[in-house]
mmCIF file of C-alpha atoms in Angstrom:
data_model
loop_
_atom_site.group_PDB
_atom_site.id
_atom_site.type_symbol
_atom_site.label_atom_id
_atom_site.label_comp_id
_atom_site.label_asym_id
_atom_site.label_seq_id
_atom_site.Cartn_x
_atom_site.Cartn_y
_atom_site.Cartn_z
ATOM 1 C CA ALA A 1325 1.020 -1.054 -19.549
ATOM 2 C CA PRO A 1326 2.035 0.809 -21.654
ATOM 3 C CA GLU A 1327 5.532 1.523 -20.226
ATOM 4 C CA ILE A 1328 6.216 -2.438 -19.892
ATOM 5 C CA PHE A 1329 6.674 -2.204 -23.447
ATOM 6 C CA TYR A 1330 9.847 -0.050 -23.674
ATOM 7 C CA SER A 1331 12.963 -1.632 -23.952
ATOM 8 C CA THR A 1332 15.987 -0.533 -21.998
ATOM 9 C CA ASP A 1333 17.611 1.790 -24.136
ATOM 10 C CA GLY A 1334 14.088 3.117 -25.070
ATOM 11 C CA LEU A 1335 13.194 4.013 -21.484
ATOM 12 C CA ILE A 1336 16.743 5.704 -20.870
ATOM 13 C CA ARG A 1337 15.659 7.535 -23.877
ATOM 14 C CA ALA A 1338 12.249 8.381 -22.565
ATOM 15 C CA LEU A 1339 13.521 9.739 -19.065
ATOM 16 C CA ALA A 1340 16.369 11.808 -21.072
ATOM 17 C CA PRO A 1341 15.460 14.909 -19.334
ATOM 18 C CA LEU A 1342 16.167 13.800 -16.083
ATOM 19 C CA HIS A 1343 19.692 13.340 -17.027
ATOM 20 C CA ARG A 1344 22.212 14.316 -14.298
ATOM 21 C CA SER A 1345 18.967 16.362 -12.824
ATOM 22 C CA GLY A 1346 18.939 15.064 -9.041
ATOM 23 C CA VAL A 1347 15.764 14.087 -9.339
ATOM 24 C CA PRO A 1348 14.757 10.476 -8.369
ATOM 25 C CA ILE A 1349 13.415 8.089 -10.804
ATOM 26 C CA CYS A 1350 10.558 6.237 -8.915
ATOM 27 C CA VAL A 1351 10.000 3.364 -10.810
ATOM 28 C CA HIS A 1352 7.646 0.289 -10.404
ATOM 29 C CA MET A 1353 9.984 -2.216 -11.857
ATOM 30 C CA ARG A 1354 9.071 -4.177 -15.063
ATOM 31 C CA GLN A 1355 8.398 -7.119 -12.870
ATOM 32 C CA GLU A 1356 8.476 -8.587 -9.290
ATOM 33 C CA GLY A 1357 8.447 -12.444 -9.796
ATOM 34 C CA ASP A 1358 10.911 -14.533 -11.457
ATOM 35 C CA GLY A 1359 13.121 -11.968 -13.147
ATOM 36 C CA VAL A 1360 12.962 -9.372 -10.343
ATOM 37 C CA VAL A 1361 16.804 -9.591 -9.499
ATOM 38 C CA ASP A 1362 17.164 -8.900 -13.261
ATOM 39 C CA ALA A 1363 14.514 -5.801 -13.474
ATOM 40 C CA LEU A 1364 16.473 -4.250 -10.745
ATOM 41 C CA ARG A 1365 19.978 -4.686 -12.614
ATOM 42 C CA GLU A 1366 17.572 -2.765 -15.417
ATOM 43 C CA MET A 1367 16.942 -0.038 -13.427
ATOM 44 C CA LEU A 1368 20.296 0.518 -11.829
ATOM 45 C CA GLU A 1369 21.778 0.464 -15.294
ATOM 46 C CA VAL A 1370 19.073 3.017 -16.338
ATOM 47 C CA ALA A 1371 20.199 5.081 -13.252
ATOM 48 C CA ARG A 1372 23.938 4.830 -13.986
ATOM 49 C CA ALA A 1373 23.267 6.005 -17.671
ATOM 50 C CA LEU A 1374 21.007 9.157 -16.989
ATOM 51 C CA GLN A 1375 23.205 9.893 -13.476
ATOM 52 C CA THR A 1376 20.119 10.706 -11.456
ATOM 53 C CA PRO A 1377 18.836 9.342 -8.077
ATOM 54 C CA LEU A 1378 16.924 5.839 -8.393
ATOM 55 C CA GLU A 1379 13.758 5.114 -5.961
ATOM 56 C CA VAL A 1380 12.639 1.311 -6.392
ATOM 57 C CA SER A 1381 8.976 1.570 -5.411
ATOM 58 C CA HIS A 1382 7.734 -0.934 -2.972
ATOM 59 C CA LEU A 1383 10.579 -3.664 -3.276
ATOM 60 C CA LYS A 1384 9.281 -7.288 -3.295
ATOM 61 C CA ALA A 1385 9.605 -10.905 -4.616
ATOM 62 C CA ILE A 1386 6.753 -12.735 -5.625
ATOM 63 C CA GLY A 1387 6.114 -16.008 -4.972
ATOM 64 C CA GLY A 1388 7.318 -19.065 -2.560
ATOM 65 C CA ARG A 1389 10.539 -20.192 -5.154
ATOM 66 C CA ASN A 1390 11.859 -16.749 -4.621
ATOM 67 C CA ALA A 1391 11.267 -16.129 -1.020
ATOM 68 C CA ARG A 1392 14.647 -15.472 0.849
ATOM 69 C CA LYS A 1393 16.464 -15.538 -2.211
ATOM 70 C CA ALA A 1394 15.501 -12.665 -4.434
ATOM 71 C CA VAL A 1395 15.197 -10.053 -1.670
ATOM 72 C CA PRO A 1396 18.653 -10.529 -0.331
ATOM 73 C CA GLU A 1397 20.258 -10.519 -3.736
ATOM 74 C CA MET A 1398 18.312 -7.077 -4.203
ATOM 75 C CA LEU A 1399 19.656 -5.764 -1.331
ATOM 76 C CA SER A 1400 23.151 -6.562 -1.684
ATOM 77 C CA LEU A 1401 22.824 -5.209 -5.401
ATOM 78 C CA ILE A 1402 21.555 -1.874 -3.669
ATOM 79 C CA GLU A 1403 24.362 -1.855 -1.427
ATOM 80 C CA ARG A 1404 26.949 -2.295 -3.687
ATOM 81 C CA ALA A 1405 25.561 0.191 -6.099
ATOM 82 C CA ARG A 1406 25.388 2.710 -3.036
ATOM 83 C CA GLU A 1407 28.896 2.140 -2.397
ATOM 84 C CA ASP A 1408 29.892 2.911 -6.358
ATOM 85 C CA GLY A 1409 28.128 6.394 -5.434
ATOM 86 C CA LEU A 1410 24.707 5.659 -6.975
ATOM 87 C CA ASP A 1411 22.005 7.211 -5.073
ATOM 88 C CA VAL A 1412 19.908 4.312 -5.013
ATOM 89 C CA MET A 1413 17.146 3.647 -2.373
ATOM 90 C CA CYS A 1414 13.607 1.450 -2.094
ATOM 91 C CA ASP A 1415 10.044 1.596 -0.435
ATOM 92 C CA VAL A 1416 8.162 -1.028 0.785
ATOM 93 C CA TYR A 1417 4.658 -1.308 2.322
ATOM 94 C CA PRO A 1418 4.433 -3.049 5.464
ATOM 95 C CA TYR A 1419 2.387 -6.090 4.451
ATOM 96 C CA THR A 1420 3.075 -9.475 2.768
ATOM 97 C CA ALA A 1421 -0.136 -8.823 0.426
ATOM 98 C CA GLY A 1422 -0.038 -6.682 -2.509
ATOM 99 C CA SER A 1423 -3.226 -4.743 -4.424
ATOM 100 C CA THR A 1424 -3.380 -3.534 -7.865
ATOM 101 C CA GLN A 1425 -5.699 -4.085 -11.185
ATOM 102 C CA LEU A 1426 -6.625 -7.740 -11.564
ATOM 103 C CA ILE A 1427 -5.528 -7.804 -15.632
ATOM 104 C CA HIS A 1428 -1.640 -7.708 -14.013
ATOM 105 C CA VAL A 1429 -1.867 -11.223 -13.680
ATOM 106 C CA LEU A 1430 -2.291 -11.620 -17.465
ATOM 107 C CA PRO A 1431 0.633 -11.870 -20.128
ATOM 108 C CA PRO A 1432 1.687 -8.427 -20.523
ATOM 109 C CA GLU A 1433 1.560 -8.578 -24.515
ATOM 110 C CA PHE A 1434 -2.194 -9.194 -24.385
ATOM 111 C CA GLN A 1435 -2.673 -5.981 -22.517
ATOM 112 C CA GLU A 1436 -1.141 -4.101 -25.656
ATOM 113 C CA GLY A 1437 -3.929 -1.409 -26.956
ATOM 114 C CA GLY A 1438 -5.730 -0.910 -23.850
ATOM 115 C CA THR A 1439 -8.629 -2.512 -22.173
ATOM 116 C CA GLU A 1440 -11.113 -2.275 -24.691
ATOM 117 C CA ALA A 1441 -8.630 -4.463 -26.935
ATOM 118 C CA LEU A 1442 -7.922 -6.818 -23.903
ATOM 119 C CA THR A 1443 -11.772 -7.300 -23.248
ATOM 120 C CA LYS A 1444 -12.341 -8.535 -27.125
ATOM 121 C CA ARG A 1445 -9.198 -10.545 -26.234
ATOM 122 C CA LEU A 1446 -10.955 -12.325 -23.520
ATOM 123 C CA LEU A 1447 -13.875 -13.508 -25.284
ATOM 124 C CA ASP A 1448 -11.954 -14.978 -28.389
ATOM 125 C CA ASP A 1449 -11.425 -18.664 -27.639
ATOM 126 C CA ALA A 1450 -7.975 -18.777 -29.362
ATOM 127 C CA ALA A 1451 -6.921 -15.660 -27.363
ATOM 128 C CA ARG A 1452 -7.874 -17.163 -24.114
ATOM 129 C CA LYS A 1453 -6.016 -20.360 -24.966
ATOM 130 C CA GLU A 1454 -2.812 -18.350 -25.815
ATOM 131 C CA MET A 1455 -3.134 -16.824 -22.704
ATOM 132 C CA ARG A 1456 -3.598 -20.188 -20.480
ATOM 133 C CA ALA A 1457 -0.631 -21.540 -22.286
ATOM 134 C CA ARG A 1458 1.440 -18.411 -20.992
ATOM 135 C CA MET A 1459 0.067 -18.251 -17.992
ATOM 136 C CA GLU A 1460 0.908 -21.918 -17.084
ATOM 137 C CA ALA A 1461 4.219 -21.649 -17.679
ATOM 138 C CA GLY A 1462 5.571 -18.521 -18.399
ATOM 139 C CA SER A 1463 8.464 -17.485 -16.285
ATOM 140 C CA ASP A 1464 9.296 -14.072 -18.402
ATOM 141 C CA PHE A 1465 6.464 -11.803 -16.812
ATOM 142 C CA GLU A 1466 5.115 -11.332 -13.440
ATOM 143 C CA ASN A 1467 3.170 -14.358 -13.799
ATOM 144 C CA ILE A 1468 1.269 -14.357 -10.497
ATOM 145 C CA THR A 1469 -1.254 -16.951 -10.694
ATOM 146 C CA LEU A 1470 1.733 -19.441 -11.606
ATOM 147 C CA LEU A 1471 3.689 -18.242 -8.269
ATOM 148 C CA VAL A 1472 1.145 -17.983 -6.054
ATOM 149 C CA GLY A 1473 -2.153 -19.696 -7.151
ATOM 150 C CA PHE A 1474 -5.880 -18.881 -7.903
ATOM 151 C CA ASP A 1475 -6.544 -19.246 -4.034
ATOM 152 C CA ASN A 1476 -4.269 -16.235 -3.039
ATOM 153 C CA VAL A 1477 -5.562 -13.723 -5.854
ATOM 154 C CA VAL A 1478 -8.620 -11.983 -4.114
ATOM 155 C CA ALA A 1479 -11.126 -10.029 -6.554
ATOM 156 C CA ILE A 1480 -12.256 -6.569 -5.405
ATOM 157 C CA GLY A 1481 -14.136 -3.560 -6.617
ATOM 158 C CA LEU A 1482 -16.512 -5.780 -8.797
ATOM 159 C CA ARG A 1483 -19.062 -3.706 -9.868
ATOM 160 C CA THR A 1484 -21.491 -5.536 -12.400
ATOM 161 C CA ASP A 1485 -24.670 -7.443 -10.750
ATOM 162 C CA GLU A 1486 -23.385 -10.741 -12.248
ATOM 163 C CA TYR A 1487 -19.921 -10.610 -10.023
ATOM 164 C CA ARG A 1488 -20.580 -8.117 -7.209
ATOM 165 C CA ARG A 1489 -21.647 -10.845 -4.661
ATOM 166 C CA PHE A 1490 -18.025 -12.550 -5.224
ATOM 167 C CA GLU A 1491 -16.291 -9.152 -3.533
ATOM 168 C CA GLY A 1492 -13.703 -10.505 -1.534
ATOM 169 C CA LYS A 1493 -13.138 -13.795 -2.939
ATOM 170 C CA SER A 1494 -10.186 -15.738 -4.722
ATOM 171 C CA ILE A 1495 -10.455 -16.824 -8.022
ATOM 172 C CA ALA A 1496 -10.259 -20.433 -6.922
ATOM 173 C CA GLU A 1497 -13.473 -19.500 -4.872
ATOM 174 C CA ILE A 1498 -15.290 -17.776 -7.469
ATOM 175 C CA ALA A 1499 -14.558 -20.926 -10.028
ATOM 176 C CA GLN A 1500 -15.502 -23.428 -7.467
ATOM 177 C CA THR A 1501 -18.882 -21.537 -7.067
ATOM 178 C CA LEU A 1502 -19.498 -21.170 -10.710
ATOM 179 C CA GLN A 1503 -18.123 -24.522 -11.488
ATOM 180 C CA LYS A 1504 -15.938 -23.610 -13.990
ATOM 181 C CA ASP A 1505 -12.118 -23.763 -14.477
ATOM 182 C CA PRO A 1506 -10.001 -21.481 -12.513
ATOM 183 C CA PHE A 1507 -8.736 -19.918 -16.081
ATOM 184 C CA ASP A 1508 -12.270 -19.623 -17.614
ATOM 185 C CA ALA A 1509 -13.535 -18.257 -14.268
ATOM 186 C CA LEU A 1510 -10.847 -15.386 -14.225
ATOM 187 C CA PHE A 1511 -11.231 -14.529 -18.118
ATOM 188 C CA ASP A 1512 -14.853 -14.659 -17.609
ATOM 189 C CA LEU A 1513 -14.850 -11.997 -14.868
ATOM 190 C CA LEU A 1514 -12.363 -9.448 -16.402
ATOM 191 C CA ALA A 1515 -14.470 -9.564 -19.561
ATOM 192 C CA ALA A 1516 -17.613 -8.906 -17.924
ATOM 193 C CA GLU A 1517 -16.285 -6.275 -15.828
ATOM 194 C CA GLN A 1518 -14.570 -4.721 -18.757
ATOM 195 C CA CYS A 1519 -10.920 -5.428 -16.874
ATOM 196 C CA GLY A 1520 -11.673 -2.651 -14.198
ATOM 197 C CA THR A 1521 -11.846 -4.925 -11.227
ATOM 198 C CA GLY A 1522 -8.727 -5.253 -8.846
ATOM 199 C CA MET A 1523 -7.266 -7.726 -6.685
ATOM 200 C CA ILE A 1524 -5.478 -8.092 -3.391
ATOM 201 C CA ASP A 1525 -2.636 -10.791 -3.967
ATOM 202 C CA TYR A 1526 -1.057 -12.771 -1.209
ATOM 203 C CA ILE A 1527 2.229 -12.796 -2.456
ATOM 204 C CA SER A 1528 5.514 -11.807 -0.438
ATOM 205 C CA ASP A 1529 7.337 -13.255 2.485
ATOM 206 C CA GLU A 1530 7.318 -11.821 5.934
ATOM 207 C CA GLU A 1531 11.099 -12.175 6.633
ATOM 208 C CA ASP A 1532 11.985 -10.608 3.352
ATOM 209 C CA VAL A 1533 9.498 -7.697 4.266
ATOM 210 C CA ARG A 1534 11.253 -7.269 7.437
ATOM 211 C CA ASP A 1535 14.710 -7.402 5.917
ATOM 212 C CA ILE A 1536 13.947 -4.502 3.547
ATOM 213 C CA LEU A 1537 12.398 -2.385 6.028
ATOM 214 C CA ARG A 1538 15.264 -2.962 8.181
ATOM 215 C CA ALA A 1539 17.988 -1.621 5.098
ATOM 216 C CA PRO A 1540 18.991 2.094 6.180
ATOM 217 C CA PHE A 1541 18.169 2.756 2.622
ATOM 218 C CA SER A 1542 14.486 2.148 2.490
ATOM 219 C CA VAL A 1543 11.749 3.738 3.791
ATOM 220 C CA PRO A 1544 7.730 2.349 4.356
ATOM 221 C CA ILE A 1545 4.991 3.535 2.254
ATOM 222 C CA SER A 1546 1.200 2.865 1.924
ATOM 223 C CA ASP A 1547 1.049 2.484 -2.143
ATOM 224 C CA ALA A 1548 -2.487 3.004 -1.508
ATOM 225 C CA THR A 1549 -4.695 4.684 -4.532
ATOM 226 C CA TYR A 1550 -7.523 2.331 -4.936
ATOM 227 C CA PRO A 1551 -10.339 0.731 -5.271
ATOM 228 C CA VAL A 1552 -13.241 3.602 -4.255
ATOM 229 C CA GLU A 1553 -15.943 1.035 -3.924
ATOM 230 C CA GLY A 1554 -15.952 -2.343 -2.494
ATOM 231 C CA LEU A 1555 -13.221 -3.747 -0.391
ATOM 232 C CA CYS A 1556 -9.878 -2.297 -0.487
ATOM 233 C CA HIS A 1557 -6.270 -3.717 0.969
ATOM 234 C CA PRO A 1558 -5.971 -2.243 4.609
ATOM 235 C CA ARG A 1559 -2.880 0.006 3.769
ATOM 236 C CA VAL A 1560 -5.007 2.368 2.705
ATOM 237 C CA TYR A 1561 -5.922 3.465 6.295
ATOM 238 C CA GLY A 1562 -3.027 1.682 8.560
ATOM 239 C CA SER A 1563 0.253 1.556 6.702
ATOM 240 C CA ALA A 1564 1.967 3.473 9.441
ATOM 241 C CA ALA A 1565 0.260 2.188 12.142
ATOM 242 C CA ARG A 1566 1.237 -1.098 11.178
ATOM 243 C CA PHE A 1567 4.713 -0.073 10.650
ATOM 244 C CA LEU A 1568 5.094 1.287 14.301
ATOM 245 C CA ALA A 1569 3.168 -1.300 15.976
ATOM 246 C CA HIS A 1570 3.926 -4.653 14.468
ATOM 247 C CA TYR A 1571 7.328 -4.284 13.022
ATOM 248 C CA VAL A 1572 8.709 -1.814 15.601
ATOM 249 C CA ARG A 1573 6.896 -2.218 18.882
ATOM 250 C CA GLU A 1574 6.112 -6.227 18.470
ATOM 251 C CA ARG A 1575 8.697 -7.404 16.729
ATOM 252 C CA GLY A 1576 11.470 -4.799 17.592
ATOM 253 C CA ILE A 1577 13.130 -4.951 13.836
ATOM 254 C CA LEU A 1578 13.885 -1.073 14.527
ATOM 255 C CA THR A 1579 14.176 1.434 17.041
ATOM 256 C CA LEU A 1580 11.218 3.887 17.691
ATOM 257 C CA PRO A 1581 14.074 6.871 16.755
ATOM 258 C CA GLN A 1582 14.558 4.895 13.344
ATOM 259 C CA ALA A 1583 11.455 4.069 12.355
ATOM 260 C CA VAL A 1584 10.300 7.367 12.953
ATOM 261 C CA HIS A 1585 12.952 8.831 10.852
ATOM 262 C CA LYS A 1586 12.371 6.587 8.018
ATOM 263 C CA LEU A 1587 8.694 7.704 8.202
ATOM 264 C CA THR A 1588 9.594 11.626 8.472
ATOM 265 C CA MET A 1589 13.031 13.188 7.578
ATOM 266 C CA GLN A 1590 13.778 10.637 5.335
ATOM 267 C CA SER A 1591 10.911 10.404 3.228
ATOM 268 C CA ALA A 1592 10.985 14.386 2.912
ATOM 269 C CA ASP A 1593 14.814 14.579 2.223
ATOM 270 C CA ARG A 1594 14.132 11.988 -0.668
ATOM 271 C CA LEU A 1595 11.672 13.771 -2.569
ATOM 272 C CA GLY A 1596 13.298 17.281 -1.821
ATOM 273 C CA LEU A 1597 10.776 18.561 0.844
ATOM 274 C CA SER A 1598 13.491 20.494 3.126
ATOM 275 C CA ARG A 1599 10.923 22.409 5.389
ATOM 276 C CA LYS A 1600 9.208 18.584 6.096
ATOM 277 C CA GLY A 1601 9.797 16.077 8.470
ATOM 278 C CA ARG A 1602 12.122 17.668 10.903
ATOM 279 C CA ILE A 1603 11.410 20.064 13.903
ATOM 280 C CA ALA A 1604 13.426 23.111 13.125
ATOM 281 C CA VAL A 1605 13.508 27.101 12.613
ATOM 282 C CA GLY A 1606 12.294 27.848 9.167
ATOM 283 C CA ALA A 1607 10.365 24.070 8.927
ATOM 284 C CA ASP A 1608 6.642 23.767 8.796
ATOM 285 C CA ALA A 1609 5.033 23.421 11.975
ATOM 286 C CA ASP A 1610 3.895 19.935 11.506
ATOM 287 C CA LEU A 1611 3.705 17.493 14.636
ATOM 288 C CA CYS A 1612 2.460 14.081 15.803
ATOM 289 C CA LEU A 1613 1.979 13.242 19.382
ATOM 290 C CA PHE A 1614 1.613 9.527 20.394
ATOM 291 C CA SER A 1615 2.396 7.095 23.034
ATOM 292 C CA PRO A 1616 4.053 3.932 21.081
ATOM 293 C CA GLU A 1617 2.176 1.530 23.304
ATOM 294 C CA ASN A 1618 -1.388 2.895 22.275
ATOM 295 C CA ILE A 1619 -0.851 2.945 18.169
ATOM 296 C CA ARG A 1620 -3.472 0.585 16.503
ATOM 297 C CA GLU A 1621 -3.876 -0.470 12.783
ATOM 298 C CA ASN A 1622 -7.607 -1.369 13.497
ATOM 299 C CA GLY A 1623 -8.867 -2.582 9.939
ATOM 300 C CA ALA A 1624 -8.171 -6.117 8.480
ATOM 301 C CA TYR A 1625 -8.175 -7.442 4.866
ATOM 302 C CA THR A 1626 -12.148 -8.855 5.315
ATOM 303 C CA ALA A 1627 -12.923 -5.202 7.197
ATOM 304 C CA PRO A 1628 -10.463 -2.421 5.739
ATOM 305 C CA ARG A 1629 -12.121 0.415 5.913
ATOM 306 C CA GLN A 1630 -11.411 1.584 9.512
ATOM 307 C CA LEU A 1631 -9.057 4.346 11.259
ATOM 308 C CA ALA A 1632 -6.198 3.598 12.866
ATOM 309 C CA SER A 1633 -6.017 4.805 16.150
ATOM 310 C CA GLY A 1634 -3.330 6.088 19.138
ATOM 311 C CA MET A 1635 -2.471 9.240 17.379
ATOM 312 C CA ASP A 1636 -3.280 12.129 20.253
ATOM 313 C CA ALA A 1637 -2.649 15.319 18.358
ATOM 314 C CA VAL A 1638 -1.561 16.094 14.635
ATOM 315 C CA PHE A 1639 -0.548 19.503 13.968
ATOM 316 C CA VAL A 1640 -0.399 20.847 10.215
ATOM 317 C CA ALA A 1641 0.960 24.126 9.640
ATOM 318 C CA GLY A 1642 0.856 24.826 13.124
ATOM 319 C CA VAL A 1643 -2.945 24.026 13.569
ATOM 320 C CA SER A 1644 -4.595 21.086 15.068
ATOM 321 C CA GLU A 1645 -6.190 18.877 12.923
ATOM 322 C CA ILE A 1646 -6.437 15.700 15.343
ATOM 323 C CA MET A 1647 -6.537 16.697 19.320
ATOM 324 C CA ASP A 1648 -7.407 14.172 22.104
ATOM 325 C CA GLY A 1649 -7.318 11.415 19.183
ATOM 326 C CA GLN A 1650 -10.481 13.364 17.889
ATOM 327 C CA PHE A 1651 -10.541 15.355 14.270
ATOM 328 C CA THR A 1652 -10.973 19.164 14.780
ATOM 329 C CA GLY A 1653 -12.208 19.953 11.416
ATOM 330 C CA GLU A 1654 -9.183 21.947 10.597
ATOM 331 C CA THR A 1655 -7.597 20.886 6.951
ATOM 332 C CA ARG A 1656 -4.263 22.843 6.330
ATOM 333 C CA GLY A 1657 -2.747 19.792 4.175
ATOM 334 C CA ARG A 1658 -1.516 21.135 0.917
ATOM 335 C CA VAL A 1659 -0.236 19.843 -2.501
ATOM 336 C CA LEU A 1660 3.719 19.725 -1.862
ATOM 337 C CA ARG A 1661 6.318 20.536 -4.015
ATOM 338 C CA ALA A 1662 10.053 20.377 -4.136
ATOM 339 C CA HIS A 1663 11.813 23.063 -2.170
#
């Protein structure tokens, strides 16, 4: 919300300043559940209408019934669009679990008006009955609890005294402890937390993640922005390390040069950062030195706030920020702008 309320034509009108700009539309698509393939088709239509690049953020398909079906179809759609001359790419975080606000398990129409209006609806018996009916059968929205179950939706970022003890527990576990129906437990929790809590949701198929990472038009990302309190997704601390250690070194889905290219030059070029991601005259003097066998993701879903390890030295703008695996105290990073 509120972008979910746009029609396709409205979205094209809203993005009209990007027409033939060369600036990529970076989009979280309309949904990633049963309608994810149609959501991709919509964005390809938008990109063609605006004649500007498209970046599909964290491509995936939610739920077992979509596993190994939607992702291959979407990768084929992207390949065909690229063959037709459309500049479309995607990114993906190297995990089968995602993380976002817990309100996104609810039908989108109930999110209209913001979190204050939604909180009031969550306390209204008639609205709760409508929400439950939609969530028990709806396939026209990203119906996460129907697709993966309440046991795969974990509450994080809980702030109230009433619910803080349930940090890191699934909605199913919370419901069992409180002796409530899972829908009632979910609605009560969201209302008490003023809709401010987050979730970690176990949603994707491992083979789908590997296929997306293999695609030459994909790059790995962290998608790491929150929460600042309580548990977070381990991707906040370990995405690049997991990509290099699990998918490259252990699974061998890409060579190390291919993986480094995705993390550096390919990502930089996508955003027009011509002095980043390469070792060349005139480029920024940024360099990471490591032995592949030493790279480790140390965090886990139960203890995520742990730095990855194995990076021997990191130079930013020619100054060492990590040396011999230790921070030096230098902070030369700056906001990046396309050039």
